[in-house]
Amino acid sequence: MDLAPALLADVVARLRAAGCVFAEDEAALIAEAADTPDGLDTMVHRRVAGDPLEHILGWAEFCGLRIPVEPGVFVPRRRTELLVQEAAAILGRRRLAGAGAGAGAGAPDPAGPGAASTVPVVVEMCCGAAGVAAALAHHAGPLELYASDVDAASVRCAARTLAPFGGTVVEGDLYDALPTSLRGRVTVLAANAPYVPTDAIALMPPEARLHEPLVALDGGPDGLDVQRRVIAGAASWLEPGGHLLVETSVGQAPATVAAMSAAGLRTRTVRSEELDGTVVVGRRP
Ligand SMILES: C[S@@+](CC[C@H](N)C(=O)[O-])C[C@H]1O[C@@H](n2cnc3c(N)ncnc32)[C@H](O)[C@@H]1O
């Protein structure tokens, strides 16, 4: 709704007093989302009380898309855009290899003749709102796309996110949720699994600690419990030459690499200072 300048200034002042650093930007977004003065007031109240802006608006910006996020669902972080960039680059190279092979040029595809010319199978495991899957469908499609999560609210949200892209969303614990027909067929398996060590959760900002579910944050004593299970199971789901991409932190990256090497994957670590993101990429030989 359009706000009179005095009302907008009042909203900005309330947000600023509550500690919102980008009060002007947030006020503009809340004004855009509100349908009525009462609705606006409720939204401002929620923000002042500490609700994440994305839960109030009902969406988070991620890779240039508006990803639906409901209260209780993990809000996609900017650093996770690195996971998308790396996965998109892998899919782009695969497509080029397929085009080259079709024209009778280039190195043979390690996945076998014709493999790169089929539609790639992409899985976002531990998908939350499925921002990674949606961004890959948008920027690197067409794909045969799957997203999975153990949390029912996340699965509901992911289904809304992927509806325009035609992806399949499934609920359950890691690989238990996936159709068995995907075994040995996955081109890219991307996971931003929880990786916060249990003891560090108390140190997280309240927006995460109080408004995102523990299952989305808590990675066990060293933060890598879920990630290790994702890595240990990956090889039998990846196609030959397929890639597993796991978001991690700078400090945890050596342990992520070690787990991938132990699982028989060839690893490399990618770091973006700009996004403050770290991704370990493992390739099935
Ligand atoms: C850090 S959030 C990431 C969400 C999303 N990938 C993103 O980057 O925005 C981790 C997600 O993993 C899910 N999760 C945790 N344990 C899981 C498990 N055992 N099986 C499937 N999903 C799990 C949580 O529900 C949560 O949505």
PDB file of C-alpha atoms and ligand atoms in Angstrom:
ATOM      1  CA  MET A   1       0.000   0.000   0.000  1.00  0.00           C
ATOM      2  CA  ASP A   2       1.068   3.617  -0.580  1.00  0.00           C
ATOM      3  CA  LEU A   3       2.031   5.304   2.679  1.00  0.00           C
ATOM      4  CA  ALA A   4       1.851   9.020   3.360  1.00  0.00           C
ATOM      5  CA  PRO A   5       5.387  10.333   3.977  1.00  0.00           C
ATOM      6  CA  ALA A   6       4.636  10.967   7.678  1.00  0.00           C
ATOM      7  CA  LEU A   7       3.387   7.378   8.184  1.00  0.00           C
ATOM      8  CA  LEU A   8       6.398   5.941   6.354  1.00  0.00           C
ATOM      9  CA  ALA A   9       8.707   8.069   8.517  1.00  0.00           C
ATOM     10  CA  ASP A  10       6.932   6.731  11.614  1.00  0.00           C
ATOM     11  CA  VAL A  11       7.461   3.122  10.470  1.00  0.00           C
ATOM     12  CA  VAL A  12      11.145   3.829   9.777  1.00  0.00           C
ATOM     13  CA  ALA A  13      11.540   5.385  13.222  1.00  0.00           C
ATOM     14  CA  ARG A  14       9.898   2.379  14.955  1.00  0.00           C
ATOM     15  CA  LEU A  15      12.097  -0.065  13.057  1.00  0.00           C
ATOM     16  CA  ARG A  16      15.232   1.963  13.717  1.00  0.00           C
ATOM     17  CA  ALA A  17      14.443   2.192  17.431  1.00  0.00           C
ATOM     18  CA  ALA A  18      14.114  -1.605  17.465  1.00  0.00           C
ATOM     19  CA  GLY A  19      17.645  -1.918  16.062  1.00  0.00           C
ATOM     20  CA  CYS A  20      16.910  -2.570  12.381  1.00  0.00           C
ATOM     21  CA  VAL A  21      20.027  -1.416  10.554  1.00  0.00           C
ATOM     22  CA  PHE A  22      18.294  -1.121   7.169  1.00  0.00           C
ATOM     23  CA  ALA A  23      15.157   0.524   8.556  1.00  0.00           C
ATOM     24  CA  GLU A  24      14.321   2.499   5.373  1.00  0.00           C
ATOM     25  CA  ASP A  25      14.612  -0.555   3.119  1.00  0.00           C
ATOM     26  CA  GLU A  26      12.613  -2.719   5.516  1.00  0.00           C
ATOM     27  CA  ALA A  27       9.900  -0.070   5.866  1.00  0.00           C
ATOM     28  CA  ALA A  28       9.533   0.108   2.085  1.00  0.00           C
ATOM     29  CA  LEU A  29       9.238  -3.696   1.812  1.00  0.00           C
ATOM     30  CA  ILE A  30       6.721  -3.910   4.645  1.00  0.00           C
ATOM     31  CA  ALA A  31       4.677  -1.081   3.106  1.00  0.00           C
ATOM     32  CA  GLU A  32       4.704  -2.914  -0.239  1.00  0.00           C
ATOM     33  CA  ALA A  33       3.500  -6.140   1.434  1.00  0.00           C
ATOM     34  CA  ALA A  34       0.772  -4.632   3.639  1.00  0.00           C
ATOM     35  CA  ASP A  35      -2.792  -4.511   2.316  1.00  0.00           C
ATOM     36  CA  THR A  36      -4.371  -2.425   5.083  1.00  0.00           C
ATOM     37  CA  PRO A  37      -3.248  -0.034   7.855  1.00  0.00           C
ATOM     38  CA  ASP A  38      -3.996  -2.768  10.432  1.00  0.00           C
ATOM     39  CA  GLY A  39      -1.944  -5.254   8.440  1.00  0.00           C
ATOM     40  CA  LEU A  40       0.905  -2.765   8.290  1.00  0.00           C
ATOM     41  CA  ASP A  41       0.766  -2.214  12.035  1.00  0.00           C
ATOM     42  CA  THR A  42       0.818  -5.966  12.734  1.00  0.00           C
ATOM     43  CA  MET A  43       3.831  -6.425  10.477  1.00  0.00           C
ATOM     44  CA  VAL A  44       5.730  -3.579  12.104  1.00  0.00           C
ATOM     45  CA  HIS A  45       4.879  -4.978  15.547  1.00  0.00           C
ATOM     46  CA  ARG A  46       6.210  -8.390  14.550  1.00  0.00           C
ATOM     47  CA  ARG A  47       9.420  -6.883  13.199  1.00  0.00           C
ATOM     48  CA  VAL A  48       9.919  -4.775  16.339  1.00  0.00           C
ATOM     49  CA  ALA A  49       9.393  -7.966  18.379  1.00  0.00           C
ATOM     50  CA  GLY A  50      12.246  -9.615  16.462  1.00  0.00           C
ATOM     51  CA  ASP A  51      10.557 -11.773  13.810  1.00  0.00           C
ATOM     52  CA  PRO A  52      12.786 -12.202  10.749  1.00  0.00           C
ATOM     53  CA  LEU A  53      11.780  -9.767   8.000  1.00  0.00           C
ATOM     54  CA  GLU A  54      11.499 -12.677   5.542  1.00  0.00           C
ATOM     55  CA  HIS A  55       8.945 -14.490   7.719  1.00  0.00           C
ATOM     56  CA  ILE A  56       6.896 -11.303   7.901  1.00  0.00           C
ATOM     57  CA  LEU A  57       7.033 -10.631   4.160  1.00  0.00           C
ATOM     58  CA  GLY A  58       6.553 -14.301   3.322  1.00  0.00           C
ATOM     59  CA  TRP A  59       9.531 -14.427   0.980  1.00  0.00           C
ATOM     60  CA  ALA A  60      13.323 -14.161   0.915  1.00  0.00           C
ATOM     61  CA  GLU A  61      15.414 -12.814  -1.925  1.00  0.00           C
ATOM     62  CA  PHE A  62      17.808 -15.475  -3.164  1.00  0.00           C
ATOM     63  CA  CYS A  63      19.734 -15.532  -6.456  1.00  0.00           C
ATOM     64  CA  GLY A  64      17.411 -12.831  -7.805  1.00  0.00           C
ATOM     65  CA  LEU A  65      14.247 -14.823  -6.977  1.00  0.00           C
ATOM     66  CA  ARG A  66      11.611 -14.340  -4.301  1.00  0.00           C
ATOM     67  CA  ILE A  67      11.567 -17.653  -2.429  1.00  0.00           C
ATOM     68  CA  PRO A  68       8.467 -18.295  -0.253  1.00  0.00           C
ATOM     69  CA  VAL A  69       9.367 -18.707   3.432  1.00  0.00           C
ATOM     70  CA  GLU A  70       6.858 -19.466   6.157  1.00  0.00           C
ATOM     71  CA  PRO A  71       7.397 -18.905   9.876  1.00  0.00           C
ATOM     72  CA  GLY A  72       9.416 -21.811  11.264  1.00  0.00           C
ATOM     73  CA  VAL A  73      11.281 -22.414   7.995  1.00  0.00           C
ATOM     74  CA  PHE A  74      14.999 -21.663   7.520  1.00  0.00           C
ATOM     75  CA  VAL A  75      15.589 -18.401   5.624  1.00  0.00           C
ATOM     76  CA  PRO A  76      17.940 -18.912   2.637  1.00  0.00           C
ATOM     77  CA  ARG A  77      21.223 -17.072   3.217  1.00  0.00           C
ATOM     78  CA  ARG A  78      23.180 -15.071   0.678  1.00  0.00           C
ATOM     79  CA  ARG A  79      26.290 -17.226   1.271  1.00  0.00           C
ATOM     80  CA  THR A  80      24.378 -20.213  -0.137  1.00  0.00           C
ATOM     81  CA  GLU A  81      24.354 -18.506  -3.531  1.00  0.00           C
ATOM     82  CA  LEU A  82      27.864 -19.978  -3.878  1.00  0.00           C
ATOM     83  CA  LEU A  83      26.341 -23.469  -3.853  1.00  0.00           C
ATOM     84  CA  VAL A  84      24.082 -22.399  -6.720  1.00  0.00           C
ATOM     85  CA  GLN A  85      26.928 -20.785  -8.675  1.00  0.00           C
ATOM     86  CA  GLU A  86      29.091 -23.909  -8.434  1.00  0.00           C
ATOM     87  CA  ALA A  87      26.256 -26.282  -9.280  1.00  0.00           C
ATOM     88  CA  ALA A  88      25.192 -24.095 -12.219  1.00  0.00           C
ATOM     89  CA  ALA A  89      28.782 -24.064 -13.526  1.00  0.00           C
ATOM     90  CA  ILE A  90      28.928 -27.882 -13.349  1.00  0.00           C
ATOM     91  CA  LEU A  91      25.611 -28.178 -15.162  1.00  0.00           C
ATOM     92  CA  GLY A  92      26.764 -25.659 -17.777  1.00  0.00           C
ATOM     93  CA  ARG A  93      29.978 -27.621 -18.439  1.00  0.00           C
ATOM     94  CA  ARG A  94      28.011 -30.859 -18.708  1.00  0.00           C
ATOM     95  CA  ARG A  95      25.666 -29.279 -21.216  1.00  0.00           C
ATOM     96  CA  LEU A  96      28.598 -27.979 -23.270  1.00  0.00           C
ATOM     97  CA  ALA A  97      30.211 -31.424 -23.200  1.00  0.00           C
ATOM     98  CA  GLY A  98      26.923 -32.878 -24.438  1.00  0.00           C
ATOM     99  CA  ALA A  99      26.718 -30.340 -27.264  1.00  0.00           C
ATOM    100  CA  GLY A 100      30.358 -31.034 -28.190  1.00  0.00           C
ATOM    101  CA  ALA A 101      29.840 -34.792 -28.150  1.00  0.00           C
ATOM    102  CA  GLY A 102      26.746 -34.377 -30.332  1.00  0.00           C
ATOM    103  CA  ALA A 103      28.812 -32.430 -32.856  1.00  0.00           C
ATOM    104  CA  GLY A 104      31.497 -35.113 -32.789  1.00  0.00           C
ATOM    105  CA  ALA A 105      34.025 -32.857 -31.013  1.00  0.00           C
ATOM    106  CA  GLY A 106      35.612 -32.562 -27.572  1.00  0.00           C
ATOM    107  CA  ALA A 107      36.745 -35.015 -24.895  1.00  0.00           C
ATOM    108  CA  PRO A 108      34.572 -38.074 -24.225  1.00  0.00           C
ATOM    109  CA  ASP A 109      32.041 -37.640 -21.441  1.00  0.00           C
ATOM    110  CA  PRO A 110      33.283 -39.558 -18.358  1.00  0.00           C
ATOM    111  CA  ALA A 111      29.687 -40.534 -17.654  1.00  0.00           C
ATOM    112  CA  GLY A 112      29.545 -42.441 -20.936  1.00  0.00           C
ATOM    113  CA  PRO A 113      28.272 -41.773 -24.446  1.00  0.00           C
ATOM    114  CA  GLY A 114      25.113 -39.707 -24.542  1.00  0.00           C
ATOM    115  CA  ALA A 115      25.016 -39.124 -20.764  1.00  0.00           C
ATOM    116  CA  ALA A 116      25.628 -35.389 -21.007  1.00  0.00           C
ATOM    117  CA  SER A 117      22.939 -34.931 -23.632  1.00  0.00           C
ATOM    118  CA  THR A 118      20.181 -36.210 -21.282  1.00  0.00           C
ATOM    119  CA  VAL A 119      18.362 -33.838 -18.921  1.00  0.00           C
ATOM    120  CA  PRO A 120      20.468 -33.609 -15.732  1.00  0.00           C
ATOM    121  CA  VAL A 121      18.996 -34.931 -12.495  1.00  0.00           C
ATOM    122  CA  VAL A 122      19.398 -32.431  -9.656  1.00  0.00           C
ATOM    123  CA  VAL A 123      18.576 -33.062  -6.000  1.00  0.00           C
ATOM    124  CA  GLU A 124      18.560 -30.455  -3.262  1.00  0.00           C
ATOM    125  CA  MET A 125      18.788 -32.465  -0.050  1.00  0.00           C
ATOM    126  CA  CYS A 126      17.952 -30.722   3.256  1.00  0.00           C
ATOM    127  CA  CYS A 127      16.126 -28.240   1.041  1.00  0.00           C
ATOM    128  CA  GLY A 128      14.317 -25.990   3.528  1.00  0.00           C
ATOM    129  CA  ALA A 129      12.340 -23.623   1.298  1.00  0.00           C
ATOM    130  CA  ALA A 130      14.184 -25.080  -1.751  1.00  0.00           C
ATOM    131  CA  GLY A 131      15.865 -21.838  -2.793  1.00  0.00           C
ATOM    132  CA  VAL A 132      18.849 -23.707  -4.247  1.00  0.00           C
ATOM    133  CA  ALA A 133      16.646 -25.994  -6.323  1.00  0.00           C
ATOM    134  CA  ALA A 134      14.548 -23.081  -7.587  1.00  0.00           C
ATOM    135  CA  ALA A 135      17.598 -20.993  -8.478  1.00  0.00           C
ATOM    136  CA  LEU A 136      19.128 -23.907 -10.395  1.00  0.00           C
ATOM    137  CA  ALA A 137      15.878 -24.516 -12.263  1.00  0.00           C
ATOM    138  CA  HIS A 138      15.705 -20.812 -13.101  1.00  0.00           C
ATOM    139  CA  HIS A 139      19.348 -20.260 -14.029  1.00  0.00           C
ATOM    140  CA  ALA A 140      20.495 -23.707 -15.206  1.00  0.00           C
ATOM    141  CA  GLY A 141      17.377 -25.542 -16.401  1.00  0.00           C
ATOM    142  CA  PRO A 142      15.869 -27.621 -17.866  1.00  0.00           C
ATOM    143  CA  LEU A 143      16.399 -30.170 -15.086  1.00  0.00           C
ATOM    144  CA  GLU A 144      14.795 -33.250 -13.617  1.00  0.00           C
ATOM    145  CA  LEU A 145      14.474 -31.673 -10.194  1.00  0.00           C
ATOM    146  CA  TYR A 146      13.951 -33.076  -6.679  1.00  0.00           C
ATOM    147  CA  ALA A 147      14.035 -31.460  -3.245  1.00  0.00           C
ATOM    148  CA  SER A 148      13.800 -33.236   0.100  1.00  0.00           C
ATOM    149  CA  ASP A 149      13.614 -32.333   3.753  1.00  0.00           C
ATOM    150  CA  VAL A 150      12.715 -34.036   7.015  1.00  0.00           C
ATOM    151  CA  ASP A 151      10.676 -31.070   8.255  1.00  0.00           C
ATOM    152  CA  ALA A 152       7.005 -30.909   7.219  1.00  0.00           C
ATOM    153  CA  ALA A 153       6.788 -27.082   7.180  1.00  0.00           C
ATOM    154  CA  SER A 154       9.875 -26.926   4.951  1.00  0.00           C
ATOM    155  CA  VAL A 155       8.424 -29.501   2.579  1.00  0.00           C
ATOM    156  CA  ARG A 156       5.176 -27.475   2.325  1.00  0.00           C
ATOM    157  CA  CYS A 157       7.150 -24.353   1.611  1.00  0.00           C
ATOM    158  CA  ALA A 158       9.435 -26.097  -0.906  1.00  0.00           C
ATOM    159  CA  ALA A 159       6.386 -27.394  -2.777  1.00  0.00           C
ATOM    160  CA  ARG A 160       5.168 -23.793  -3.186  1.00  0.00           C
ATOM    161  CA  THR A 161       8.638 -22.690  -4.292  1.00  0.00           C
ATOM    162  CA  LEU A 162       9.030 -25.391  -6.914  1.00  0.00           C
ATOM    163  CA  ALA A 163       5.466 -25.354  -8.265  1.00  0.00           C
ATOM    164  CA  PRO A 164       6.409 -23.024 -11.149  1.00  0.00           C
ATOM    165  CA  PHE A 165       9.397 -25.209 -12.053  1.00  0.00           C
ATOM    166  CA  GLY A 166       7.772 -28.617 -11.975  1.00  0.00           C
ATOM    167  CA  GLY A 167      10.091 -30.145  -9.351  1.00  0.00           C
ATOM    168  CA  THR A 168       9.206 -33.031  -7.040  1.00  0.00           C
ATOM    169  CA  VAL A 169       9.348 -32.402  -3.278  1.00  0.00           C
ATOM    170  CA  VAL A 170       9.610 -35.332  -0.862  1.00  0.00           C
ATOM    171  CA  GLU A 171       9.647 -35.584   2.932  1.00  0.00           C
ATOM    172  CA  GLY A 172      11.877 -37.809   5.045  1.00  0.00           C
ATOM    173  CA  ASP A 173      15.295 -38.444   6.500  1.00  0.00           C
ATOM    174  CA  LEU A 174      18.027 -37.793   3.891  1.00  0.00           C
ATOM    175  CA  TYR A 175      18.161 -40.599   1.284  1.00  0.00           C
ATOM    176  CA  ASP A 176      15.154 -42.437   2.752  1.00  0.00           C
ATOM    177  CA  ALA A 177      12.995 -39.734   1.166  1.00  0.00           C
ATOM    178  CA  LEU A 178      14.281 -40.151  -2.398  1.00  0.00           C
ATOM    179  CA  PRO A 179      12.661 -42.372  -5.024  1.00  0.00           C
ATOM    180  CA  THR A 180      14.923 -45.415  -5.427  1.00  0.00           C
ATOM    181  CA  SER A 181      14.739 -44.892  -9.201  1.00  0.00           C
ATOM    182  CA  LEU A 182      17.243 -42.045  -8.707  1.00  0.00           C
ATOM    183  CA  ARG A 183      20.005 -44.395  -7.527  1.00  0.00           C
ATOM    184  CA  GLY A 184      23.074 -43.956  -9.736  1.00  0.00           C
ATOM    185  CA  ARG A 185      21.325 -41.227 -11.806  1.00  0.00           C
ATOM    186  CA  VAL A 186      21.931 -37.989  -9.902  1.00  0.00           C
ATOM    187  CA  THR A 187      24.022 -35.426 -11.791  1.00  0.00           C
ATOM    188  CA  VAL A 188      24.195 -32.847  -8.999  1.00  0.00           C
ATOM    189  CA  LEU A 189      23.354 -33.428  -5.347  1.00  0.00           C
ATOM    190  CA  ALA A 190      23.451 -30.124  -3.445  1.00  0.00           C
ATOM    191  CA  ALA A 191      23.115 -29.920   0.316  1.00  0.00           C
ATOM    192  CA  ASN A 192      23.188 -27.116   2.797  1.00  0.00           C
ATOM    193  CA  ALA A 193      22.647 -29.437   5.752  1.00  0.00           C
ATOM    194  CA  PRO A 194      22.680 -28.005   9.299  1.00  0.00           C
ATOM    195  CA  TYR A 195      26.294 -27.414  10.290  1.00  0.00           C
ATOM    196  CA  VAL A 196      26.246 -25.335  13.470  1.00  0.00           C
ATOM    197  CA  PRO A 197      27.905 -27.155  16.399  1.00  0.00           C
ATOM    198  CA  THR A 198      25.323 -27.690  19.164  1.00  0.00           C
ATOM    199  CA  ASP A 199      27.219 -25.498  21.639  1.00  0.00           C
ATOM    200  CA  ALA A 200      27.383 -22.601  19.153  1.00  0.00           C
ATOM    201  CA  ILE A 201      23.615 -22.348  18.693  1.00  0.00           C
ATOM    202  CA  ALA A 202      23.269 -20.217  21.834  1.00  0.00           C
ATOM    203  CA  LEU A 203      25.637 -17.704  20.205  1.00  0.00           C
ATOM    204  CA  MET A 204      23.563 -17.295  17.038  1.00  0.00           C
ATOM    205  CA  PRO A 205      21.545 -14.104  16.427  1.00  0.00           C
ATOM    206  CA  PRO A 206      18.038 -14.301  17.980  1.00  0.00           C
ATOM    207  CA  GLU A 207      16.400 -14.207  14.532  1.00  0.00           C
ATOM    208  CA  ALA A 208      17.956 -17.602  13.799  1.00  0.00           C
ATOM    209  CA  ARG A 209      18.044 -19.066  17.306  1.00  0.00           C
ATOM    210  CA  LEU A 210      14.440 -18.195  18.174  1.00  0.00           C
ATOM    211  CA  HIS A 211      12.699 -18.316  14.813  1.00  0.00           C
ATOM    212  CA  GLU A 212      14.340 -21.097  12.834  1.00  0.00           C
ATOM    213  CA  PRO A 213      13.860 -24.736  13.829  1.00  0.00           C
ATOM    214  CA  LEU A 214      16.654 -26.511  15.683  1.00  0.00           C
ATOM    215  CA  VAL A 215      16.591 -29.251  13.059  1.00  0.00           C
ATOM    216  CA  ALA A 216      17.717 -26.637  10.517  1.00  0.00           C
ATOM    217  CA  LEU A 217      20.654 -25.447  12.585  1.00  0.00           C
ATOM    218  CA  ASP A 218      21.981 -28.141  14.906  1.00  0.00           C
ATOM    219  CA  GLY A 219      24.696 -30.257  13.324  1.00  0.00           C
ATOM    220  CA  GLY A 220      25.689 -32.106  16.495  1.00  0.00           C
ATOM    221  CA  PRO A 221      28.854 -31.794  18.610  1.00  0.00           C
ATOM    222  CA  ASP A 222      31.192 -30.656  15.789  1.00  0.00           C
ATOM    223  CA  GLY A 223      28.393 -29.496  13.477  1.00  0.00           C
ATOM    224  CA  LEU A 224      28.976 -32.215  10.900  1.00  0.00           C
ATOM    225  CA  ASP A 225      26.704 -35.082  11.976  1.00  0.00           C
ATOM    226  CA  VAL A 226      24.090 -34.601   9.219  1.00  0.00           C
ATOM    227  CA  GLN A 227      26.636 -33.515   6.622  1.00  0.00           C
ATOM    228  CA  ARG A 228      28.689 -36.699   7.187  1.00  0.00           C
ATOM    229  CA  ARG A 229      25.583 -38.837   6.626  1.00  0.00           C
ATOM    230  CA  VAL A 230      24.813 -36.946   3.405  1.00  0.00           C
ATOM    231  CA  ILE A 231      28.383 -37.480   2.212  1.00  0.00           C
ATOM    232  CA  ALA A 232      28.569 -41.148   3.216  1.00  0.00           C
ATOM    233  CA  GLY A 233      25.454 -41.976   1.208  1.00  0.00           C
ATOM    234  CA  ALA A 234      26.131 -39.888  -1.891  1.00  0.00           C
ATOM    235  CA  ALA A 235      28.256 -42.152  -4.103  1.00  0.00           C
ATOM    236  CA  SER A 236      25.537 -44.726  -4.721  1.00  0.00           C
ATOM    237  CA  TRP A 237      23.061 -42.021  -5.815  1.00  0.00           C
ATOM    238  CA  LEU A 238      25.415 -40.054  -8.084  1.00  0.00           C
ATOM    239  CA  GLU A 239      25.819 -40.978 -11.726  1.00  0.00           C
ATOM    240  CA  PRO A 240      29.425 -41.728 -12.763  1.00  0.00           C
ATOM    241  CA  GLY A 241      31.073 -38.289 -12.931  1.00  0.00           C
ATOM    242  CA  GLY A 242      28.211 -36.812 -10.829  1.00  0.00           C
ATOM    243  CA  HIS A 243      28.876 -34.152  -8.222  1.00  0.00           C
ATOM    244  CA  LEU A 244      28.041 -33.672  -4.565  1.00  0.00           C
ATOM    245  CA  LEU A 245      28.180 -30.070  -3.327  1.00  0.00           C
ATOM    246  CA  VAL A 246      28.050 -29.364   0.396  1.00  0.00           C
ATOM    247  CA  GLU A 247      28.013 -25.954   2.044  1.00  0.00           C
ATOM    248  CA  THR A 248      30.314 -25.751   5.034  1.00  0.00           C
ATOM    249  CA  SER A 249      32.360 -23.165   6.932  1.00  0.00           C
ATOM    250  CA  VAL A 250      36.018 -22.248   6.478  1.00  0.00           C
ATOM    251  CA  GLY A 251      36.898 -23.923   9.770  1.00  0.00           C
ATOM    252  CA  GLN A 252      34.900 -27.089   9.055  1.00  0.00           C
ATOM    253  CA  ALA A 253      35.978 -27.419   5.395  1.00  0.00           C
ATOM    254  CA  PRO A 254      38.953 -29.758   6.102  1.00  0.00           C
ATOM    255  CA  ALA A 255      36.628 -32.174   7.934  1.00  0.00           C
ATOM    256  CA  THR A 256      34.083 -31.949   5.091  1.00  0.00           C
ATOM    257  CA  VAL A 257      36.864 -32.703   2.589  1.00  0.00           C
ATOM    258  CA  ALA A 258      38.076 -35.647   4.695  1.00  0.00           C
ATOM    259  CA  ALA A 259      34.570 -37.123   4.830  1.00  0.00           C
ATOM    260  CA  MET A 260      34.180 -36.796   1.047  1.00  0.00           C
ATOM    261  CA  SER A 261      37.590 -38.355   0.370  1.00  0.00           C
ATOM    262  CA  ALA A 262      36.705 -41.241   2.691  1.00  0.00           C
ATOM    263  CA  ALA A 263      33.515 -41.700   0.666  1.00  0.00           C
ATOM    264  CA  GLY A 264      35.605 -42.109  -2.502  1.00  0.00           C
ATOM    265  CA  LEU A 265      34.909 -38.683  -4.027  1.00  0.00           C
ATOM    266  CA  ARG A 266      37.506 -36.395  -5.625  1.00  0.00           C
ATOM    267  CA  THR A 267      37.261 -33.089  -3.818  1.00  0.00           C
ATOM    268  CA  ARG A 268      37.916 -29.408  -4.267  1.00  0.00           C
ATOM    269  CA  THR A 269      37.013 -26.520  -1.987  1.00  0.00           C
ATOM    270  CA  VAL A 270      35.533 -23.264  -3.258  1.00  0.00           C
ATOM    271  CA  ARG A 271      35.540 -20.087  -1.219  1.00  0.00           C
ATOM    272  CA  SER A 272      33.899 -16.719  -1.918  1.00  0.00           C
ATOM    273  CA  GLU A 273      34.951 -13.852   0.327  1.00  0.00           C
ATOM    274  CA  GLU A 274      32.285 -11.670  -1.281  1.00  0.00           C
ATOM    275  CA  LEU A 275      29.483 -14.060  -0.303  1.00  0.00           C
ATOM    276  CA  ASP A 276      31.287 -15.343   2.790  1.00  0.00           C
ATOM    277  CA  GLY A 277      30.502 -18.803   1.485  1.00  0.00           C
ATOM    278  CA  THR A 278      32.425 -22.090   1.441  1.00  0.00           C
ATOM    279  CA  VAL A 279      31.449 -25.133  -0.588  1.00  0.00           C
ATOM    280  CA  VAL A 280      33.186 -28.488  -0.869  1.00  0.00           C
ATOM    281  CA  VAL A 281      32.611 -30.190  -4.202  1.00  0.00           C
ATOM    282  CA  GLY A 282      33.075 -33.936  -4.548  1.00  0.00           C
ATOM    283  CA  ARG A 283      33.043 -35.775  -7.870  1.00  0.00           C
ATOM    284  CA  ARG A 284      32.251 -39.430  -8.243  1.00  0.00           C
ATOM    285  CA  PRO A 285      35.097 -40.857 -10.369  1.00  0.00           C
TER     286      PRO A 285
HETATM  287  C1  LIG B   1      20.559 -25.015   7.078  1.00  0.00           C
HETATM  288  S1  LIG B   1      18.939 -25.464   6.564  1.00  0.00           S
HETATM  289  C2  LIG B   1      19.159 -25.241   4.810  1.00  0.00           C
HETATM  290  C3  LIG B   1      17.907 -25.121   4.026  1.00  0.00           C
HETATM  291  C4  LIG B   1      18.139 -24.830   2.528  1.00  0.00           C
HETATM  292  N1  LIG B   1      18.935 -25.851   1.915  1.00  0.00           N
HETATM  293  C5  LIG B   1      18.806 -23.491   2.370  1.00  0.00           C
HETATM  294  O1  LIG B   1      19.996 -23.419   2.099  1.00  0.00           O
HETATM  295  O2  LIG B   1      18.108 -22.477   2.497  1.00  0.00           O
HETATM  296  C6  LIG B   1      19.024 -27.210   6.796  1.00  0.00           C
HETATM  297  C7  LIG B   1      17.767 -28.000   6.403  1.00  0.00           C
HETATM  298  O3  LIG B   1      18.070 -29.395   6.631  1.00  0.00           O
HETATM  299  C8  LIG B   1      16.905 -30.055   7.059  1.00  0.00           C
HETATM  300  N2  LIG B   1      17.303 -31.302   7.724  1.00  0.00           N
HETATM  301  C9  LIG B   1      17.932 -31.453   8.899  1.00  0.00           C
HETATM  302  N3  LIG B   1      18.141 -32.761   9.178  1.00  0.00           N
HETATM  303  C10 LIG B   1      17.641 -33.454   8.109  1.00  0.00           C
HETATM  304  C11 LIG B   1      17.555 -34.846   7.791  1.00  0.00           C
HETATM  305  N4  LIG B   1      18.033 -35.776   8.611  1.00  0.00           N
HETATM  306  N5  LIG B   1      16.973 -35.203   6.624  1.00  0.00           N
HETATM  307  C12 LIG B   1      16.479 -34.250   5.773  1.00  0.00           C
HETATM  308  N6  LIG B   1      16.520 -32.919   6.029  1.00  0.00           N
HETATM  309  C13 LIG B   1      17.108 -32.523   7.176  1.00  0.00           C
HETATM  310  C14 LIG B   1      16.240 -29.035   7.974  1.00  0.00           C
HETATM  311  O4  LIG B   1      14.882 -29.308   8.162  1.00  0.00           O
HETATM  312  C15 LIG B   1      16.524 -27.719   7.224  1.00  0.00           C
HETATM  313  O5  LIG B   1      15.454 -27.377   6.380  1.00  0.00           O
END
